[in-house]
mmCIF file of C-alpha atoms in Angstrom:
data_model
loop_
_atom_site.group_PDB
_atom_site.id
_atom_site.type_symbol
_atom_site.label_atom_id
_atom_site.label_comp_id
_atom_site.label_asym_id
_atom_site.label_seq_id
_atom_site.Cartn_x
_atom_site.Cartn_y
_atom_site.Cartn_z
ATOM 1 C CA MET A 706 25.040 107.318 128.601
ATOM 2 C CA LYS A 707 27.278 106.868 131.619
ATOM 3 C CA LYS A 708 29.206 109.979 132.607
ATOM 4 C CA VAL A 709 32.863 109.446 133.420
ATOM 5 C CA ILE A 710 35.753 111.401 134.861
ATOM 6 C CA MET A 711 38.720 111.035 132.517
ATOM 7 C CA LYS A 712 42.387 111.461 133.325
ATOM 8 C CA ILE A 713 45.056 112.326 130.759
ATOM 9 C CA GLY A 714 48.575 112.495 132.127
ATOM 10 C CA ASN A 715 48.380 114.128 135.544
ATOM 11 C CA MET A 716 45.143 116.065 134.992
ATOM 12 C CA ARG A 717 41.561 114.915 135.520
ATOM 13 C CA SER A 718 38.532 116.284 133.725
ATOM 14 C CA ASP A 719 36.967 117.378 137.030
ATOM 15 C CA GLU A 720 39.959 119.667 137.631
ATOM 16 C CA PHE A 721 38.911 122.083 134.886
ATOM 17 C CA PRO A 722 37.738 125.505 136.096
ATOM 18 C CA THR A 723 34.276 124.801 134.643
ATOM 19 C CA LYS A 724 32.074 121.709 134.554
ATOM 20 C CA VAL A 725 33.073 119.007 132.046
ATOM 21 C CA SER A 726 30.751 116.138 131.107
ATOM 22 C CA ILE A 727 32.200 113.093 129.287
ATOM 23 C CA SER A 728 30.381 110.076 127.831
ATOM 24 C CA LYS A 729 31.670 107.185 125.772
ATOM 25 C CA LEU A 730 29.947 106.930 122.390
ATOM 26 C CA ASP A 731 28.831 103.629 120.922
ATOM 27 C CA ARG A 732 27.915 105.397 117.719
ATOM 28 C CA PHE A 733 28.866 108.701 116.217
ATOM 29 C CA VAL A 734 25.605 110.607 116.751
ATOM 30 C CA PHE A 735 25.641 114.370 116.730
ATOM 31 C CA PRO A 736 22.063 115.453 115.942
ATOM 32 C CA SER A 737 22.604 119.191 116.355
ATOM 33 C CA SER A 738 25.795 119.313 114.319
ATOM 34 C CA LYS A 739 25.758 120.627 110.772
ATOM 35 C CA THR A 740 29.010 118.835 110.055
ATOM 36 C CA LYS A 741 28.687 116.170 107.380
ATOM 37 C CA VAL A 742 29.773 112.778 108.602
ATOM 38 C CA SER A 743 30.878 109.966 106.308
ATOM 39 C CA ASP A 744 29.125 106.599 106.509
ATOM 40 C CA ASP A 745 32.042 104.893 108.208
ATOM 41 C CA ARG A 746 31.737 107.402 111.058
ATOM 42 C CA LEU A 747 28.249 106.080 111.736
ATOM 43 C CA LEU A 748 29.558 102.612 112.454
ATOM 44 C CA HIS A 749 30.405 101.354 115.900
ATOM 45 C CA ARG A 750 33.318 103.466 117.121
ATOM 46 C CA VAL A 751 35.201 100.928 119.219
ATOM 47 C CA TYR A 752 37.569 98.864 117.129
ATOM 48 C CA VAL A 753 41.168 97.737 116.920
ATOM 49 C CA GLU A 754 43.426 99.499 114.459
ATOM 50 C CA LYS A 755 46.724 98.106 113.202
ATOM 51 C CA HIS A 756 49.642 100.435 112.586
ATOM 52 C CA ASP A 757 52.549 100.079 110.189
ATOM 53 C CA ASP A 758 54.885 99.392 113.115
ATOM 54 C CA LYS A 759 52.642 96.417 114.083
ATOM 55 C CA ARG A 760 51.409 98.270 117.157
ATOM 56 C CA LYS A 761 47.713 97.800 117.779
ATOM 57 C CA SER A 762 45.406 100.402 119.237
ATOM 58 C CA VAL A 763 41.813 100.544 120.376
ATOM 59 C CA VAL A 764 39.912 103.488 118.901
ATOM 60 C CA VAL A 765 37.094 104.991 120.963
ATOM 61 C CA ASP A 766 34.961 108.133 120.613
ATOM 62 C CA TYR A 767 33.829 110.297 123.531
ATOM 63 C CA GLU A 768 31.317 113.125 123.616
ATOM 64 C CA ILE A 769 32.614 115.962 125.767
ATOM 65 C CA ASN A 770 30.561 118.960 126.868
ATOM 66 C CA ILE A 771 32.255 121.862 128.613
ATOM 67 C CA TYR A 772 29.852 124.339 130.226
ATOM 68 C CA LYS A 773 30.137 128.081 130.844
ATOM 69 C CA VAL A 774 33.131 128.020 128.593
ATOM 70 C CA ASN A 775 35.424 130.812 127.440
ATOM 71 C CA GLN A 776 38.395 130.791 125.099
ATOM 72 C CA SER A 777 40.936 130.206 127.870
ATOM 73 C CA VAL A 778 39.094 127.037 128.935
ATOM 74 C CA ILE A 779 38.977 125.822 125.329
ATOM 75 C CA ASP A 780 42.711 126.481 125.029
ATOM 76 C CA LEU A 781 43.308 124.530 128.247
ATOM 77 C CA PHE A 782 41.239 121.632 126.902
ATOM 78 C CA LYS A 783 43.230 121.522 123.660
ATOM 79 C CA ILE A 784 46.503 121.527 125.569
ATOM 80 C CA TRP A 785 45.125 118.681 127.720
ATOM 81 C CA ILE A 786 44.480 116.500 124.654
ATOM 82 C CA SER A 787 47.624 117.498 122.745
ATOM 83 C CA LYS A 788 49.805 114.823 124.344
ATOM 84 C CA GLU A 789 50.956 111.610 122.655
ATOM 85 C CA CYS A 790 51.940 108.306 124.277
ATOM 86 C CA VAL A 791 50.630 109.464 127.636
ATOM 87 C CA VAL A 792 49.086 107.607 130.576
ATOM 88 C CA PHE A 793 45.317 107.577 130.098
ATOM 89 C CA GLN A 794 42.384 106.612 132.337
ATOM 90 C CA PRO A 795 39.055 106.618 130.471
ATOM 91 C CA ASP A 796 37.199 106.270 133.785
ATOM 92 C CA ILE A 797 38.913 106.947 137.109
ATOM 93 C CA THR A 798 36.482 104.645 138.945
ATOM 94 C CA VAL A 799 38.141 101.716 137.147
ATOM 95 C CA ASN A 800 41.524 100.986 138.705
ATOM 96 C CA ARG A 801 43.408 100.619 135.409
ATOM 97 C CA GLU A 802 45.338 102.799 133.012
ATOM 98 C CA TYR A 803 46.229 102.635 129.316
ATOM 99 C CA ILE A 804 48.760 104.360 127.113
ATOM 100 C CA ALA A 805 47.000 106.825 124.815
ATOM 101 C CA TYR A 806 48.788 107.161 121.487
ATOM 102 C CA SER A 807 46.805 110.123 120.192
ATOM 103 C CA PHE A 808 43.726 112.328 120.649
ATOM 104 C CA GLU A 809 41.835 113.811 117.718
ATOM 105 C CA ILE A 810 38.872 116.173 117.642
ATOM 106 C CA VAL A 811 36.421 114.626 115.179
ATOM 107 C CA SER A 812 33.846 117.391 115.518
ATOM 108 C CA GLU A 813 33.379 120.499 117.643
ATOM 109 C CA GLU A 814 30.710 123.167 118.011
ATOM 110 C CA ARG A 815 29.567 126.010 120.230
ATOM 111 C CA LEU A 816 26.079 125.591 121.690
ATOM 112 C CA PRO A 817 23.787 128.000 123.531
ATOM 113 C CA LEU A 818 24.597 128.924 127.139
ATOM 114 C CA ASN A 819 28.331 128.964 126.389
ATOM 115 C CA THR A 820 28.587 125.202 125.968
ATOM 116 C CA TYR A 821 31.426 123.727 123.932
ATOM 117 C CA ARG A 822 30.763 120.237 122.544
ATOM 118 C CA VAL A 823 33.417 117.955 121.112
ATOM 119 C CA VAL A 824 33.577 114.417 119.826
ATOM 120 C CA LEU A 825 37.046 113.238 120.772
ATOM 121 C CA GLN A 826 38.630 110.178 119.200
ATOM 122 C CA VAL A 827 41.167 108.405 121.394
ATOM 123 C CA LYS A 828 43.608 105.763 120.193
ATOM 124 C CA HIS A 829 45.018 103.803 123.100
ATOM 125 C CA SER A 830 46.772 100.544 123.875
ATOM 126 C CA PRO A 831 44.572 97.422 123.963
ATOM 127 C CA VAL A 832 46.291 96.404 127.202
ATOM 128 C CA SER A 833 45.622 98.089 130.543
ATOM 129 C CA THR A 834 47.690 98.020 133.716
ATOM 130 C CA SER A 835 46.405 98.009 137.271
ATOM 131 C CA LEU A 836 47.071 101.177 139.244
ATOM 132 C CA SER A 837 47.570 99.091 142.370
ATOM 133 C CA GLU A 838 51.005 97.659 142.974
ATOM 134 C CA LYS A 839 51.312 94.153 144.385
ATOM 135 C CA VAL A 840 54.233 92.589 146.231
ATOM 136 C CA ALA A 841 55.297 88.952 146.150
ATOM 137 C CA ARG A 842 55.517 86.980 149.381
ATOM 138 C CA GLN A 843 58.993 85.777 150.334
ATOM 139 C CA SER A 844 59.755 82.653 152.324
ATOM 140 C CA ASN A 845 63.461 81.939 152.810
ATOM 141 C CA ASN A 846 64.935 81.734 149.296
ATOM 142 C CA THR A 847 61.654 81.735 147.348
ATOM 143 C CA LEU A 848 59.345 84.482 146.098
ATOM 144 C CA PHE A 849 55.678 83.552 145.624
ATOM 145 C CA PHE A 850 53.656 85.519 143.068
ATOM 146 C CA GLN A 851 49.899 85.652 142.547
ATOM 147 C CA ASN A 852 49.105 87.283 139.214
ATOM 148 C CA ARG A 853 45.337 87.773 138.934
ATOM 149 C CA GLY A 854 45.642 89.691 135.667
ATOM 150 C CA THR A 855 44.957 88.220 132.232
ATOM 151 C CA ALA A 856 48.439 88.774 130.794
ATOM 152 C CA ARG A 857 52.007 88.281 131.909
ATOM 153 C CA THR A 858 53.761 90.925 133.967
ATOM 154 C CA PHE A 859 57.405 91.734 134.648
ATOM 155 C CA PRO A 860 58.284 92.264 138.319
ATOM 156 C CA ILE A 861 60.965 94.554 139.682
ATOM 157 C CA PHE A 862 63.215 93.280 142.474
ATOM 158 C CA GLU A 863 64.684 95.629 145.058
ATOM 159 C CA PHE A 864 66.779 94.767 148.094
ATOM 160 C CA THR A 865 69.451 96.071 150.416
ATOM 161 C CA VAL A 866 72.510 93.832 150.700
ATOM 162 C CA ALA A 867 72.753 92.314 154.200
ATOM 163 C CA THR A 868 76.177 90.665 153.835
ATOM 164 C CA PRO A 869 78.811 90.977 151.076
ATOM 165 C CA LEU A 870 77.863 88.959 147.991
ATOM 166 C CA LYS A 871 79.910 87.405 145.224
ATOM 167 C CA MET A 872 76.757 86.558 143.310
ATOM 168 C CA VAL A 873 72.989 86.740 143.426
ATOM 169 C CA ALA A 874 70.549 85.071 141.056
ATOM 170 C CA PHE A 875 66.799 84.892 140.495
ATOM 171 C CA THR A 876 65.534 81.778 138.709
ATOM 172 C CA HIS A 877 62.153 81.230 137.035
ATOM 173 C CA PRO A 878 60.543 77.741 136.928
ATOM 174 C CA ASN A 879 61.079 77.729 133.141
ATOM 175 C CA GLY A 880 64.842 77.804 133.708
ATOM 176 C CA ARG A 881 65.426 81.422 132.775
ATOM 177 C CA ALA A 882 67.535 83.296 135.297
ATOM 178 C CA ILE A 883 69.011 86.715 135.957
ATOM 179 C CA GLN A 884 72.394 86.472 137.662
ATOM 180 C CA TYR A 885 74.950 89.026 138.772
ATOM 181 C CA GLY A 886 78.427 87.795 139.732
ATOM 182 C CA TYR A 887 79.829 84.291 140.210
ATOM 183 C CA GLU A 888 80.064 81.821 143.095
ATOM 184 C CA THR A 889 83.868 81.713 142.854
ATOM 185 C CA GLY A 890 84.348 85.344 141.837
ATOM 186 C CA ASN A 891 85.180 88.504 143.711
ATOM 187 C CA THR A 892 82.785 90.361 145.987
ATOM 188 C CA ILE A 893 80.585 92.532 143.790
ATOM 189 C CA LEU A 894 77.948 93.689 146.302
ATOM 190 C CA HIS A 895 78.736 95.162 149.700
ATOM 191 C CA THR A 896 76.677 95.541 152.861
ATOM 192 C CA GLY A 897 74.206 98.392 152.495
ATOM 193 C CA ASN A 898 74.243 98.442 148.683
ATOM 194 C CA ILE A 899 70.778 99.016 147.215
ATOM 195 C CA VAL A 900 70.089 96.733 144.259
ATOM 196 C CA LYS A 901 67.281 97.039 141.725
ATOM 197 C CA ILE A 902 66.562 94.562 138.912
ATOM 198 C CA ASP A 903 64.005 95.035 136.134
ATOM 199 C CA THR A 904 63.094 91.571 134.848
ATOM 200 C CA SER A 905 61.703 92.897 131.548
ATOM 201 C CA ASN A 906 65.153 93.822 130.243
ATOM 202 C CA CYS A 907 67.620 92.461 132.834
ATOM 203 C CA LEU A 908 68.508 96.016 133.810
ATOM 204 C CA LEU A 909 70.378 96.018 137.129
ATOM 205 C CA THR A 910 71.467 99.031 139.144
ATOM 206 C CA VAL A 911 73.508 99.274 142.336
ATOM 207 C CA ASN A 912 72.959 102.486 144.278
ATOM 208 C CA GLY A 913 71.415 103.908 141.115
ATOM 209 C CA GLN A 914 74.359 103.068 138.837
ATOM 210 C CA ARG A 915 73.950 100.683 135.904
ATOM 211 C CA LYS A 916 75.736 97.343 136.220
ATOM 212 C CA TYR A 917 75.768 94.490 133.735
ATOM 213 C CA VAL A 918 74.337 91.088 134.596
ATOM 214 C CA ASN A 919 76.016 87.870 133.497
ATOM 215 C CA PRO A 920 75.831 87.269 129.721
ATOM 216 C CA ALA A 921 73.739 84.114 130.146
ATOM 217 C CA SER A 922 70.979 86.025 131.960
ATOM 218 C CA ARG A 923 67.532 86.024 130.370
ATOM 219 C CA SER A 924 64.495 88.151 131.164
ATOM 220 C CA PHE A 925 61.369 86.435 132.470
ATOM 221 C CA ALA A 926 57.754 87.242 133.274
ATOM 222 C CA ILE A 927 55.086 86.101 135.703
ATOM 223 C CA GLU A 928 52.209 84.482 133.830
ATOM 224 C CA PRO A 929 48.606 84.746 135.070
ATOM 225 C CA GLY A 930 47.847 82.365 137.907
ATOM 226 C CA ASP A 931 48.643 81.592 141.514
ATOM 227 C CA ASN A 932 51.950 80.812 143.183
ATOM 228 C CA THR A 933 54.615 81.223 140.543
ATOM 229 C CA GLU A 934 57.814 80.577 142.482
ATOM 230 C CA ILE A 935 61.026 82.490 141.807
ATOM 231 C CA GLY A 936 64.128 81.082 143.463
ATOM 232 C CA ILE A 937 66.783 83.304 145.039
ATOM 233 C CA SER A 938 70.357 82.063 145.293
ATOM 234 C CA VAL A 939 73.572 83.600 146.605
ATOM 235 C CA ASN A 940 77.129 82.365 147.061
ATOM 236 C CA THR A 941 77.809 79.839 149.826
ATOM 237 C CA GLY A 942 77.779 81.325 153.315
ATOM 238 C CA ALA A 943 76.065 84.569 152.315
ATOM 239 C CA THR A 944 72.695 85.759 153.599
ATOM 240 C CA ILE A 945 69.651 85.602 151.338
ATOM 241 C CA PRO A 946 68.452 89.201 150.931
ATOM 242 C CA ASN A 947 64.989 90.334 151.903
ATOM 243 C CA VAL A 948 63.600 91.153 148.445
ATOM 244 C CA HIS A 949 60.819 93.612 147.726
ATOM 245 C CA ALA A 950 59.383 92.125 144.514
ATOM 246 C CA LYS A 951 56.752 94.491 143.147
ATOM 247 C CA PHE A 952 54.563 94.170 140.074
ATOM 248 C CA ARG A 953 51.363 95.454 138.533
ATOM 249 C CA GLU A 954 48.769 93.192 136.977
ATOM 250 C CA VAL A 955 48.092 93.561 133.259
ATOM 251 C CA PHE A 956 44.751 93.015 131.508
ATOM 252 C CA LEU A 957 43.982 92.301 127.870
#
């Protein structure tokens, strides 16, 4: 079985004070354990589980061996896996992360030579997100996105206002747009203001303070593929801002 280094939250398994060995289990096999295991535990341990709130999770078992262990290390391990809805990397050599909903010890035992063995069941999101952030290319009033993931992603726009603006808008090819202000309105953004827009929920902040986009605004995503173009528009005579449009690719 392949050995992996796992990361839960901000802590990696190789940061424990003693050696930790982790392997993904295809089947629940624990030959030395005296614990009785029901038949369903002997089935393949990677499956999708549906929750009452319609959230889906992938369920995976891992065999974990901690060597030269003492009670303080066991306590540290149990604190490590006590988190819920936490960022989770099953294997740090793969540049993706999941959201782990829960961790459950299915079986545990103490072995000779102060070894502590656990079968850990992890329920995590079926979707993973790249750890690497990408940035769209801007040419004049257009942002060009290349999404090499397998699912849509929601970019975040950030820019510093170059000249006072009465309005600024970002328009998707499907017609959806996020707009703040009006062409014939008052100045709502001043030189030096720092603007941030989250396209997943149309959340806009100016210098860190929440502002409300126009009522007709609609969130939009970047679908998988090359060269999705997002148009940038401002009021007549104003300067198009230099937009830092960042996103992370998502994989199903």
